[in-house]
Short mmCIF file of C-alpha atoms in Angstrom, two decimals:
data_model
loop_
_atom_site.label_atom_id
_atom_site.label_comp_id
_atom_site.label_asym_id
_atom_site.label_seq_id
_atom_site.Cartn_x
_atom_site.Cartn_y
_atom_site.Cartn_z
CA MET A 30 63.69 -48.43 36.70
CA LYS A 31 60.04 -50.40 36.72
CA ASN A 32 58.83 -48.43 33.72
CA LEU A 33 62.37 -48.61 31.90
CA SER A 34 62.21 -52.52 32.00
CA LEU A 35 58.80 -52.52 30.91
CA LEU A 36 59.87 -49.97 27.80
CA ILE A 37 62.48 -52.30 27.15
CA LEU A 38 60.18 -55.65 27.58
CA SER A 39 57.52 -54.02 25.04
CA LEU A 40 59.96 -52.86 22.56
CA PHE A 41 61.41 -56.52 22.20
CA ILE A 42 58.14 -58.01 21.98
CA ILE A 43 57.51 -55.90 18.93
CA GLY A 44 60.32 -56.95 17.48
CA LEU A 45 59.49 -60.35 17.56
CA ILE A 46 56.26 -59.54 15.87
CA SER A 47 57.79 -57.64 13.43
CA THR A 48 60.41 -59.99 12.79
CA SER A 49 57.92 -63.03 12.43
CA THR A 50 55.89 -61.11 9.68
CA LEU A 51 59.27 -61.24 7.41
CA VAL A 52 59.98 -64.54 7.82
CA ALA A 53 59.50 -66.31 4.24
CA ALA A 54 56.33 -68.84 4.34
CA THR A 55 55.26 -71.43 1.41
CA ILE A 56 51.66 -70.48 0.84
CA SER A 57 49.73 -72.95 -1.86
CA SER A 58 45.88 -71.81 -3.12
CA THR A 59 43.59 -74.25 -1.68
CA GLY A 60 42.85 -76.59 -4.41
CA THR A 61 39.14 -75.83 -4.57
CA ASN A 62 38.97 -73.05 -6.85
CA PRO A 63 38.42 -74.71 -10.40
CA GLY A 64 37.89 -72.13 -13.43
CA THR A 65 37.93 -71.13 -17.34
CA VAL A 66 39.11 -68.28 -19.11
CA SER A 67 37.76 -67.47 -22.11
CA ASN A 68 39.63 -66.29 -25.71
CA ALA A 69 38.60 -62.73 -24.22
CA GLY A 70 40.22 -62.94 -21.01
CA VAL A 71 37.41 -63.30 -18.77
CA ALA A 72 37.39 -65.65 -16.13
CA THR A 73 34.61 -67.47 -15.16
CA GLY A 74 35.00 -69.59 -11.62
CA GLY A 75 38.28 -69.40 -10.02
CA ALA A 76 39.74 -67.05 -7.07
CA LEU A 77 40.93 -63.53 -6.69
CA TRP A 78 45.12 -63.60 -5.67
CA SER A 79 43.74 -61.26 -3.13
CA ALA A 80 41.36 -62.86 -1.24
CA THR A 81 42.11 -64.58 1.97
CA THR A 82 40.22 -67.77 0.84
CA THR A 83 42.43 -68.61 -2.12
CA TRP A 84 45.05 -69.78 0.07
CA ALA A 85 45.41 -72.93 2.40
CA GLY A 86 45.66 -70.67 6.11
CA GLY A 87 43.79 -68.03 4.88
CA VAL A 88 46.98 -65.70 4.41
CA VAL A 89 47.63 -63.74 1.18
CA PRO A 90 51.23 -64.27 0.07
CA GLY A 91 53.55 -61.33 0.57
CA ALA A 92 56.75 -60.25 -1.32
CA ALA A 93 58.85 -63.04 0.99
CA ASP A 94 56.43 -66.32 0.18
CA ASP A 95 56.79 -68.94 -1.85
CA VAL A 96 53.53 -69.40 -3.79
CA ILE A 97 52.26 -72.46 -5.41
CA ILE A 98 49.21 -72.72 -7.27
CA VAL A 99 47.70 -76.35 -7.14
CA SER A 100 45.44 -77.75 -9.45
CA PRO A 101 42.75 -77.25 -10.48
CA ASP A 102 42.61 -73.72 -9.25
CA LEU A 103 42.14 -70.81 -11.65
CA VAL A 104 43.98 -67.91 -9.46
CA ILE A 105 43.00 -64.31 -11.01
CA GLY A 106 44.64 -61.09 -10.64
CA GLY A 107 48.84 -60.49 -9.53
CA GLY A 108 50.76 -59.85 -6.47
CA ASN A 109 54.52 -60.27 -5.52
CA ALA A 110 56.08 -63.27 -4.27
CA SER A 111 59.51 -64.75 -3.39
CA SER A 112 59.07 -67.88 -5.93
CA LEU A 113 56.21 -68.68 -7.86
CA THR A 114 55.29 -72.04 -8.97
CA VAL A 115 52.16 -72.97 -11.38
CA GLN A 116 51.97 -76.86 -11.16
CA ASN A 117 50.48 -79.21 -13.55
CA GLY A 118 46.33 -78.18 -14.67
CA ALA A 119 46.63 -75.30 -12.17
CA LYS A 120 46.00 -71.77 -14.18
CA VAL A 121 46.57 -67.90 -13.08
CA SER A 122 45.02 -65.26 -15.44
CA GLN A 123 47.14 -62.60 -14.97
CA THR A 124 44.88 -59.19 -14.78
CA ALA A 125 47.54 -57.15 -12.42
CA SER A 126 51.57 -57.03 -12.34
CA VAL A 127 53.51 -60.13 -10.72
CA THR A 128 57.08 -59.04 -9.46
CA CYS A 129 59.93 -60.71 -7.56
CA THR A 130 62.39 -58.75 -5.10
CA THR A 131 64.20 -61.53 -4.33
CA GLY A 132 65.53 -63.11 -7.18
CA GLY A 133 63.65 -66.43 -6.43
CA THR A 134 62.23 -69.12 -9.51
CA PHE A 135 59.28 -68.46 -11.71
CA THR A 136 58.08 -72.11 -12.75
CA LEU A 137 55.72 -73.14 -15.00
CA ALA A 138 55.13 -77.09 -14.80
CA SER A 139 54.29 -79.58 -17.66
CA GLY A 140 50.26 -79.06 -18.15
CA SER A 141 50.19 -75.36 -16.39
CA TRP A 142 48.29 -72.58 -18.14
CA TRP A 143 49.15 -68.91 -17.83
CA TYR A 144 46.65 -66.19 -19.34
CA ALA A 145 48.04 -62.78 -20.45
CA SER A 146 44.61 -61.27 -19.59
CA TYR A 147 45.20 -57.77 -19.39
CA SER A 148 46.92 -54.60 -21.81
CA SER A 149 50.11 -54.81 -19.78
CA ALA A 150 50.24 -58.27 -19.42
CA THR A 151 52.99 -58.15 -22.22
CA LYS A 152 56.05 -60.22 -20.72
CA MET A 153 57.03 -62.60 -18.42
CA PRO A 154 56.40 -61.68 -14.93
CA GLN A 155 59.67 -59.29 -13.64
CA GLY A 156 62.61 -59.64 -11.00
CA PHE A 157 62.73 -63.59 -10.82
CA GLY A 158 66.46 -64.96 -10.77
CA THR A 159 65.29 -68.07 -12.68
CA TYR A 160 62.66 -68.95 -15.15
CA SER A 161 61.83 -72.65 -15.13
CA ILE A 162 59.49 -72.98 -18.30
CA ASP A 163 58.43 -76.88 -19.05
CA PRO A 164 58.20 -77.35 -22.60
CA THR A 165 54.44 -78.60 -22.37
CA SER A 166 53.18 -75.86 -20.21
CA ASN A 167 51.03 -73.15 -21.71
CA TRP A 168 50.82 -69.39 -22.56
CA VAL A 169 47.73 -67.65 -23.98
CA PHE A 170 47.89 -64.31 -25.25
CA THR A 171 44.29 -63.49 -25.08
CA SER A 172 42.76 -60.98 -27.00
CA ALA A 173 42.36 -58.56 -23.86
CA ALA A 174 46.59 -58.77 -23.73
CA SER A 175 48.39 -55.81 -25.64
CA SER A 176 49.13 -56.04 -29.33
CA SER A 177 52.90 -55.70 -28.21
CA LEU A 178 53.06 -59.22 -26.81
CA ILE A 179 56.63 -59.64 -25.72
CA ASN A 180 57.68 -55.88 -24.93
CA LEU A 181 60.02 -56.33 -22.04
CA PRO A 182 62.71 -59.74 -22.16
CA PRO A 183 62.36 -61.91 -18.59
CA SER A 184 64.95 -60.55 -15.98
CA ALA A 185 67.26 -63.48 -16.43
CA GLY A 186 67.97 -66.12 -19.06
CA PRO A 187 66.43 -66.07 -22.92
CA VAL A 188 62.93 -65.34 -23.66
CA ILE A 189 61.26 -69.17 -23.36
CA TYR A 190 57.86 -70.14 -23.82
CA GLY A 191 56.25 -73.63 -24.03
CA ASN A 192 53.33 -74.13 -25.82
CA VAL A 193 51.94 -70.54 -27.04
CA TYR A 194 48.39 -69.55 -28.17
CA ILE A 195 48.18 -66.18 -29.62
CA LEU A 196 44.28 -64.88 -29.88
CA LYS A 197 45.16 -61.40 -30.15
CA GLN A 198 44.40 -59.69 -33.37
CA GLY A 199 47.10 -57.01 -35.12
CA SER A 200 49.88 -58.20 -32.62
CA VAL A 201 53.63 -58.60 -32.64
CA LEU A 202 55.76 -60.63 -30.80
CA ALA A 203 59.15 -58.78 -30.58
CA ALA A 204 57.90 -55.48 -29.74
CA ILE A 205 61.36 -54.27 -28.22
CA THR A 206 64.59 -54.01 -29.68
CA THR A 207 66.45 -56.16 -26.75
CA VAL A 208 64.16 -59.07 -27.89
CA THR A 209 66.01 -60.68 -30.67
CA ASP A 210 65.87 -64.37 -29.86
CA ILE A 211 62.23 -65.81 -29.17
CA ASN A 212 61.98 -69.71 -28.16
CA ILE A 213 58.49 -71.36 -28.16
CA GLN A 214 59.63 -74.91 -27.31
CA GLY A 215 56.43 -76.43 -27.66
CA ASN A 216 53.76 -75.67 -30.31
CA LEU A 217 52.08 -72.42 -31.61
CA THR A 218 48.79 -72.05 -32.21
CA ILE A 219 47.16 -68.73 -34.09
CA ASN A 220 43.46 -68.14 -33.69
CA ASN A 221 42.78 -64.50 -33.80
CA LEU A 222 39.22 -64.75 -35.33
CA SER A 223 40.27 -62.73 -38.09
CA GLY A 224 41.36 -63.51 -42.00
CA THR A 225 43.44 -60.73 -42.57
CA SER A 226 45.17 -59.53 -38.87
CA ALA A 227 48.41 -60.52 -38.90
CA VAL A 228 50.63 -62.08 -35.86
CA LYS A 229 53.99 -60.69 -36.86
CA GLY A 230 57.08 -61.69 -35.92
CA ALA A 231 58.73 -58.35 -36.30
CA ASN A 232 57.68 -54.69 -37.15
CA ASN A 233 59.17 -51.42 -36.40
CA LYS A 234 59.27 -51.94 -32.78
CA SER A 235 61.86 -54.68 -33.21
CA ALA A 236 65.45 -55.49 -33.60
CA GLN A 237 66.97 -55.35 -37.21
CA VAL A 238 67.08 -58.87 -37.19
CA THR A 239 64.61 -61.50 -35.03
CA THR A 240 64.94 -65.08 -34.85
CA ILE A 241 61.96 -66.67 -33.69
CA HIS A 242 62.26 -70.95 -32.73
CA VAL A 243 59.46 -73.28 -32.56
CA GLY A 244 60.05 -76.93 -31.68
CA GLY A 245 57.04 -78.21 -32.27
CA ASP A 246 54.24 -77.90 -34.65
CA VAL A 247 52.41 -74.26 -35.74
CA ASN A 248 48.82 -74.09 -36.57
CA ILE A 249 47.11 -71.26 -38.22
CA ILE A 250 43.60 -71.83 -37.35
CA SER A 251 42.27 -68.05 -38.32
CA GLY A 252 44.86 -65.34 -38.58
CA VAL A 253 47.77 -64.60 -40.82
CA LEU A 254 51.54 -65.35 -39.55
CA SER A 255 54.10 -63.16 -41.05
CA GLY A 256 57.60 -62.39 -40.56
CA VAL A 257 57.87 -58.76 -41.38
CA ASP A 258 55.31 -56.31 -40.94
CA ALA A 259 55.85 -52.83 -41.42
CA PRO A 260 59.88 -52.06 -40.94
CA PHE A 261 62.02 -49.92 -39.26
CA ASP A 262 63.93 -47.45 -41.46
CA TRP A 263 67.53 -48.74 -40.65
CA SER A 264 69.48 -46.75 -42.71
CA PRO A 265 72.25 -46.05 -44.10
CA SER A 266 72.02 -50.01 -43.58
CA THR A 267 71.26 -51.33 -46.68
CA ASP A 268 70.20 -54.77 -45.05
CA GLY A 269 66.89 -53.52 -44.03
CA GLN A 270 64.88 -55.26 -41.52
CA THR A 271 64.80 -59.51 -41.15
CA CYS A 272 63.01 -61.89 -39.18
CA ILE A 273 63.67 -65.66 -39.25
CA TRP A 274 61.23 -68.32 -38.28
CA ASN A 275 63.17 -71.87 -37.72
CA ILE A 276 60.04 -74.38 -36.97
CA ASP A 277 61.15 -77.76 -35.98
CA GLY A 278 57.27 -79.47 -36.82
CA ASN A 279 54.71 -79.24 -39.03
CA VAL A 280 53.00 -76.19 -40.30
CA THR A 281 49.38 -76.18 -41.12
CA VAL A 282 47.44 -73.12 -42.42
CA GLY A 283 43.94 -73.44 -42.22
CA ASP A 284 41.34 -75.54 -40.16
CA ALA A 285 37.97 -77.35 -41.10
CA SER A 286 36.43 -75.70 -37.77
CA THR A 287 36.32 -71.94 -39.33
CA ALA A 288 35.29 -70.45 -42.60
CA LEU A 289 37.00 -70.43 -45.71
CA SER A 290 39.89 -68.09 -46.43
CA MET A 291 40.47 -67.24 -42.43
CA ALA A 292 44.08 -68.26 -42.54
CA ALA A 293 47.57 -67.25 -44.25
CA LEU A 294 51.12 -68.01 -44.01
CA ALA A 295 53.22 -64.81 -45.43
CA PRO A 296 56.67 -64.01 -44.86
CA LEU A 297 56.01 -60.67 -45.25
CA SER A 298 52.74 -58.13 -44.20
CA GLY A 299 51.76 -54.98 -44.33
CA ALA A 300 53.02 -52.19 -46.57
CA ASP A 301 56.84 -51.58 -46.88
CA GLY A 302 56.75 -47.90 -46.79
CA GLY A 303 59.47 -48.37 -49.41
CA LEU A 304 62.14 -49.95 -46.71
CA ARG A 305 63.88 -53.37 -47.45
CA ARG A 306 62.86 -56.40 -45.64
CA THR A 307 63.22 -59.85 -45.72
CA GLY A 308 61.11 -62.83 -44.08
CA ILE A 309 62.26 -66.43 -43.83
CA PHE A 310 60.55 -69.46 -42.82
CA ASN A 311 62.75 -72.29 -42.39
CA ILE A 312 60.12 -75.64 -41.79
CA THR A 313 61.73 -78.84 -40.93
CA GLY A 314 58.17 -80.61 -41.15
CA ASN A 315 55.39 -80.69 -44.05
CA LEU A 316 53.47 -77.37 -44.82
CA SER A 317 49.93 -77.96 -45.65
CA TYR A 318 47.22 -75.57 -46.77
CA ILE A 319 43.49 -75.91 -46.30
CA ASN A 320 39.90 -74.53 -45.96
CA GLY A 321 40.94 -71.83 -48.41
CA ALA A 322 44.04 -71.02 -46.73
CA LYS A 323 45.98 -68.26 -48.43
CA PHE A 324 49.35 -69.45 -49.94
CA GLU A 325 50.94 -66.10 -50.32
CA ALA A 326 54.26 -63.85 -50.04
CA GLY A 327 53.17 -60.61 -48.42
CA SER A 328 49.62 -59.75 -47.27
CA SER A 329 49.23 -56.11 -48.62
CA GLY A 330 49.21 -55.08 -52.14
CA SER A 331 50.84 -51.40 -51.40
CA SER A 332 54.27 -52.44 -51.12
CA THR A 333 56.61 -50.86 -53.30
CA GLY A 334 59.88 -52.26 -52.62
CA THR A 335 61.41 -54.20 -55.48
CA SER A 336 64.33 -55.26 -53.14
CA GLU A 337 62.11 -56.89 -50.84
CA SER A 338 62.53 -61.03 -49.90
CA ALA A 339 60.25 -63.56 -49.19
CA VAL A 340 61.47 -67.34 -48.40
CA ILE A 341 60.06 -70.68 -47.34
CA ASN A 342 62.87 -73.15 -46.70
CA LEU A 343 60.92 -76.49 -46.42
CA LYS A 344 62.48 -79.98 -45.51
CA GLY A 345 59.37 -82.02 -45.65
CA ASN A 346 56.30 -82.03 -47.85
CA LEU A 347 54.22 -79.73 -49.41
CA SER A 348 50.54 -79.87 -50.29
CA THR A 349 47.13 -77.85 -50.70
CA ASP A 350 43.61 -78.53 -51.43
CA ALA A 351 41.66 -77.09 -53.99
CA THR A 352 40.60 -74.37 -52.37
CA VAL A 353 43.80 -72.75 -51.99
CA VAL A 354 43.91 -68.79 -52.29
CA ILE A 355 47.24 -68.19 -54.27
CA ALA A 356 48.62 -64.66 -53.95
CA THR A 357 51.67 -62.73 -53.84
CA ASN A 358 51.48 -59.30 -53.24
CA THR A 359 55.09 -58.09 -53.38
CA LEU A 360 57.27 -56.49 -56.27
CA GLY A 361 60.18 -58.04 -54.62
CA THR A 362 61.23 -61.78 -54.71
CA PHE A 363 59.44 -64.84 -53.42
CA VAL A 364 61.50 -68.28 -53.37
CA PHE A 365 59.94 -71.48 -52.13
CA SER A 366 62.92 -74.12 -51.97
CA PHE A 367 62.87 -77.76 -51.02
CA VAL A 368 66.10 -78.12 -48.80
CA GLY A 369 65.54 -81.51 -47.15
CA THR A 370 67.67 -84.47 -46.88
CA ASN A 371 65.14 -87.25 -47.56
CA ALA A 372 62.60 -87.67 -50.40
CA GLN A 373 59.88 -85.12 -50.54
CA THR A 374 56.67 -84.65 -52.15
CA ILE A 375 54.51 -81.81 -54.01
CA THR A 376 50.73 -82.32 -53.66
CA LEU A 377 48.57 -78.66 -55.22
CA GLY A 378 44.95 -78.78 -55.36
CA GLU A 379 45.48 -75.59 -57.01
CA ARG A 380 48.00 -74.03 -59.53
CA LEU A 381 50.92 -71.85 -58.06
CA LYS A 382 49.89 -68.92 -60.36
CA PHE A 383 51.62 -65.94 -58.48
CA SER A 384 51.50 -62.50 -60.63
CA PRO A 385 53.67 -61.15 -61.84
CA LYS A 386 55.17 -64.83 -63.01
CA THR A 387 58.95 -63.87 -62.85
CA ILE A 388 59.17 -62.97 -59.18
CA PHE A 389 57.77 -66.43 -57.79
CA THR A 390 60.72 -69.37 -57.90
CA LEU A 391 60.29 -72.78 -56.93
CA SER A 392 63.72 -73.89 -56.19
CA ILE A 393 65.16 -77.61 -55.63
CA ASN A 394 67.97 -77.42 -53.91
CA LYS A 395 68.56 -80.88 -52.14
CA SER A 396 71.52 -82.58 -50.64
CA ALA A 397 69.94 -85.65 -50.79
CA GLY A 398 66.61 -87.58 -52.19
CA ASP A 399 64.25 -86.39 -55.22
CA VAL A 400 61.03 -84.31 -55.06
CA THR A 401 58.61 -86.38 -56.25
CA ILE A 402 54.83 -84.55 -58.17
CA ASN A 403 52.32 -86.48 -56.79
CA ASN A 404 49.37 -85.08 -59.11
CA SER A 405 49.07 -83.39 -62.42
CA VAL A 406 47.53 -80.19 -61.36
CA ASP A 407 51.42 -79.33 -60.35
CA SER A 408 52.28 -75.91 -62.07
CA ILE A 409 54.05 -72.85 -61.52
CA ASN A 410 53.56 -69.54 -62.78
CA GLY A 411 57.15 -68.92 -62.49
CA THR A 412 60.74 -70.27 -62.48
CA LEU A 413 61.63 -73.74 -61.76
CA ASN A 414 65.20 -73.73 -60.73
CA LEU A 415 67.29 -76.91 -60.52
CA THR A 416 69.93 -76.69 -58.15
CA SER A 417 70.72 -79.89 -56.26
CA GLY A 418 68.21 -82.94 -56.32
CA ASN A 419 65.74 -84.16 -59.13
CA LEU A 420 62.41 -83.74 -59.67
CA VAL A 421 60.53 -87.09 -60.28
CA LEU A 422 57.48 -86.19 -62.56
CA ALA A 423 55.72 -89.69 -61.77
CA GLY A 424 53.92 -90.04 -64.72
CA ASN A 425 52.54 -86.43 -64.35
CA ALA A 426 52.25 -83.40 -66.29
CA LEU A 427 54.36 -80.28 -64.91
CA VAL A 428 53.52 -76.71 -66.25
CA VAL A 429 56.12 -74.02 -65.44
CA THR A 430 56.96 -70.47 -66.90
CA THR A 431 60.63 -71.02 -67.29
CA ILE A 432 63.39 -73.21 -65.99
CA SER A 433 66.89 -72.14 -64.80
CA GLY A 434 70.06 -74.02 -63.83
CA GLY A 435 69.61 -78.07 -64.51
CA SER A 436 72.71 -80.95 -64.65
CA ALA A 437 73.38 -84.59 -64.27
CA SER A 438 72.63 -84.20 -60.63
CA SER A 439 69.66 -81.72 -60.51
CA HIS A 440 67.01 -82.62 -63.69
CA ILE A 441 63.52 -83.22 -64.35
CA VAL A 442 62.85 -87.04 -64.45
CA PHE A 443 60.64 -89.00 -66.74
CA ASP A 444 60.29 -92.70 -66.03
CA ALA A 445 61.87 -95.23 -68.18
CA ALA A 446 58.74 -95.40 -70.49
CA GLY A 447 58.95 -91.83 -71.20
CA ASN A 448 55.50 -91.19 -69.02
CA GLY A 449 55.17 -87.60 -67.90
CA SER A 450 55.15 -84.10 -69.36
CA VAL A 451 56.79 -80.75 -69.01
CA ALA A 452 55.15 -77.59 -70.41
CA LEU A 453 56.58 -74.11 -70.58
CA ASP A 454 54.01 -71.39 -70.25
CA VAL A 455 56.70 -68.65 -71.94
CA PRO A 456 55.49 -65.27 -71.90
CA ALA A 457 55.78 -63.57 -75.43
CA GLY A 458 59.83 -62.23 -76.10
CA THR A 459 61.65 -64.97 -74.12
CA SER A 460 64.70 -65.99 -75.51
CA LEU A 461 66.11 -68.99 -76.10
CA LEU A 462 65.20 -71.94 -72.97
CA SER A 463 66.93 -75.15 -71.85
CA LEU A 464 65.18 -77.87 -70.60
CA PRO A 465 67.18 -80.02 -68.23
CA VAL A 466 65.19 -83.64 -68.30
CA GLY A 467 66.02 -87.39 -68.80
CA THR A 468 65.45 -90.27 -67.04
CA ALA A 469 66.18 -91.71 -63.27
CA ALA A 470 69.97 -92.48 -65.13
CA TYR A 471 69.88 -89.14 -67.12
#
């Protein structure tokens, strides 16, 4: 009987010990391990997730624990957690999987940093039931990340980020058909150190239609930002593949810190393989090209499809400096439309000399306000389409290949003294053309 009592007591004690190991705890990093992460995903300083010295209390978090990364710590690696919070000023360099099995919350606070620093860091950490991503948090796809930047949506909710930095060459954002909408709440920065390597919105790994929202500005320091790259064959559908970028802020293509011609914006990139595709940029702010940036419809001269379409719809102002490189590289159509509801301006440092001329259309299609030319370099190899809203010369000269549309509510405006000029660079064999011009009163 005595032996039986001792056995029962022993089992009871063992049960208590086992139960205690399963009780959830809140475990924070020590706040004594600052560090940095290079563009290549290499950490300097910081502390390993798997080290006991990384954590207050000297215990590595387990799957039942609530984990908090505090400033100024850089935690390197990965692990399991019931919930994970990265606080303002804190950093995680993910070099292993980060998962949750309890359906807790994944939180990136304002000013926090998450670095995708290895080849499988291509998705939000999985298994969390809630994702709380502050618009001013920061997610960095280093050059060590996979070229498939997002190949799995989060376990719950939409695909959402704060600020995003893409340093990986030859990468695609929507790298799986289940990712159809991406919401970048903050700014998007492209800096992959290549003047020709594209960061694509979509390609043959993506859904037929992909929409990407950027709530802040887009800064292309180096690299090409494109809509659709080499598309998937969606036949028998005749719609082809589409990527739509909706950008709320300004777009700057090029940066004074780089060599010339290191940046480009292209609705289409790569060869089309004879398949139909459409790339659309809807830009609410201004669009600027500087330091030899490329103004183009597509980044590949090997496309053959005449039905593919490149579109830029702009609500702000367009400006280029004298170093801008004008290209087109598509046999389809390239339509650049001014669509704002306020006054807009065009300031060109170089003629928009796309080739062939007939595929490029500059469209004035505004519900309110006019578009004003700011200098006499403004000339277009292509069609000026006047649908709604006026094009104001402001005493400057305009050269176009041809003009379509035009009405009392949409025409070219001279001032009352008749200052300014319009010249038609008309190809041989062109039939009769109309020239819709007048003063402000038409």
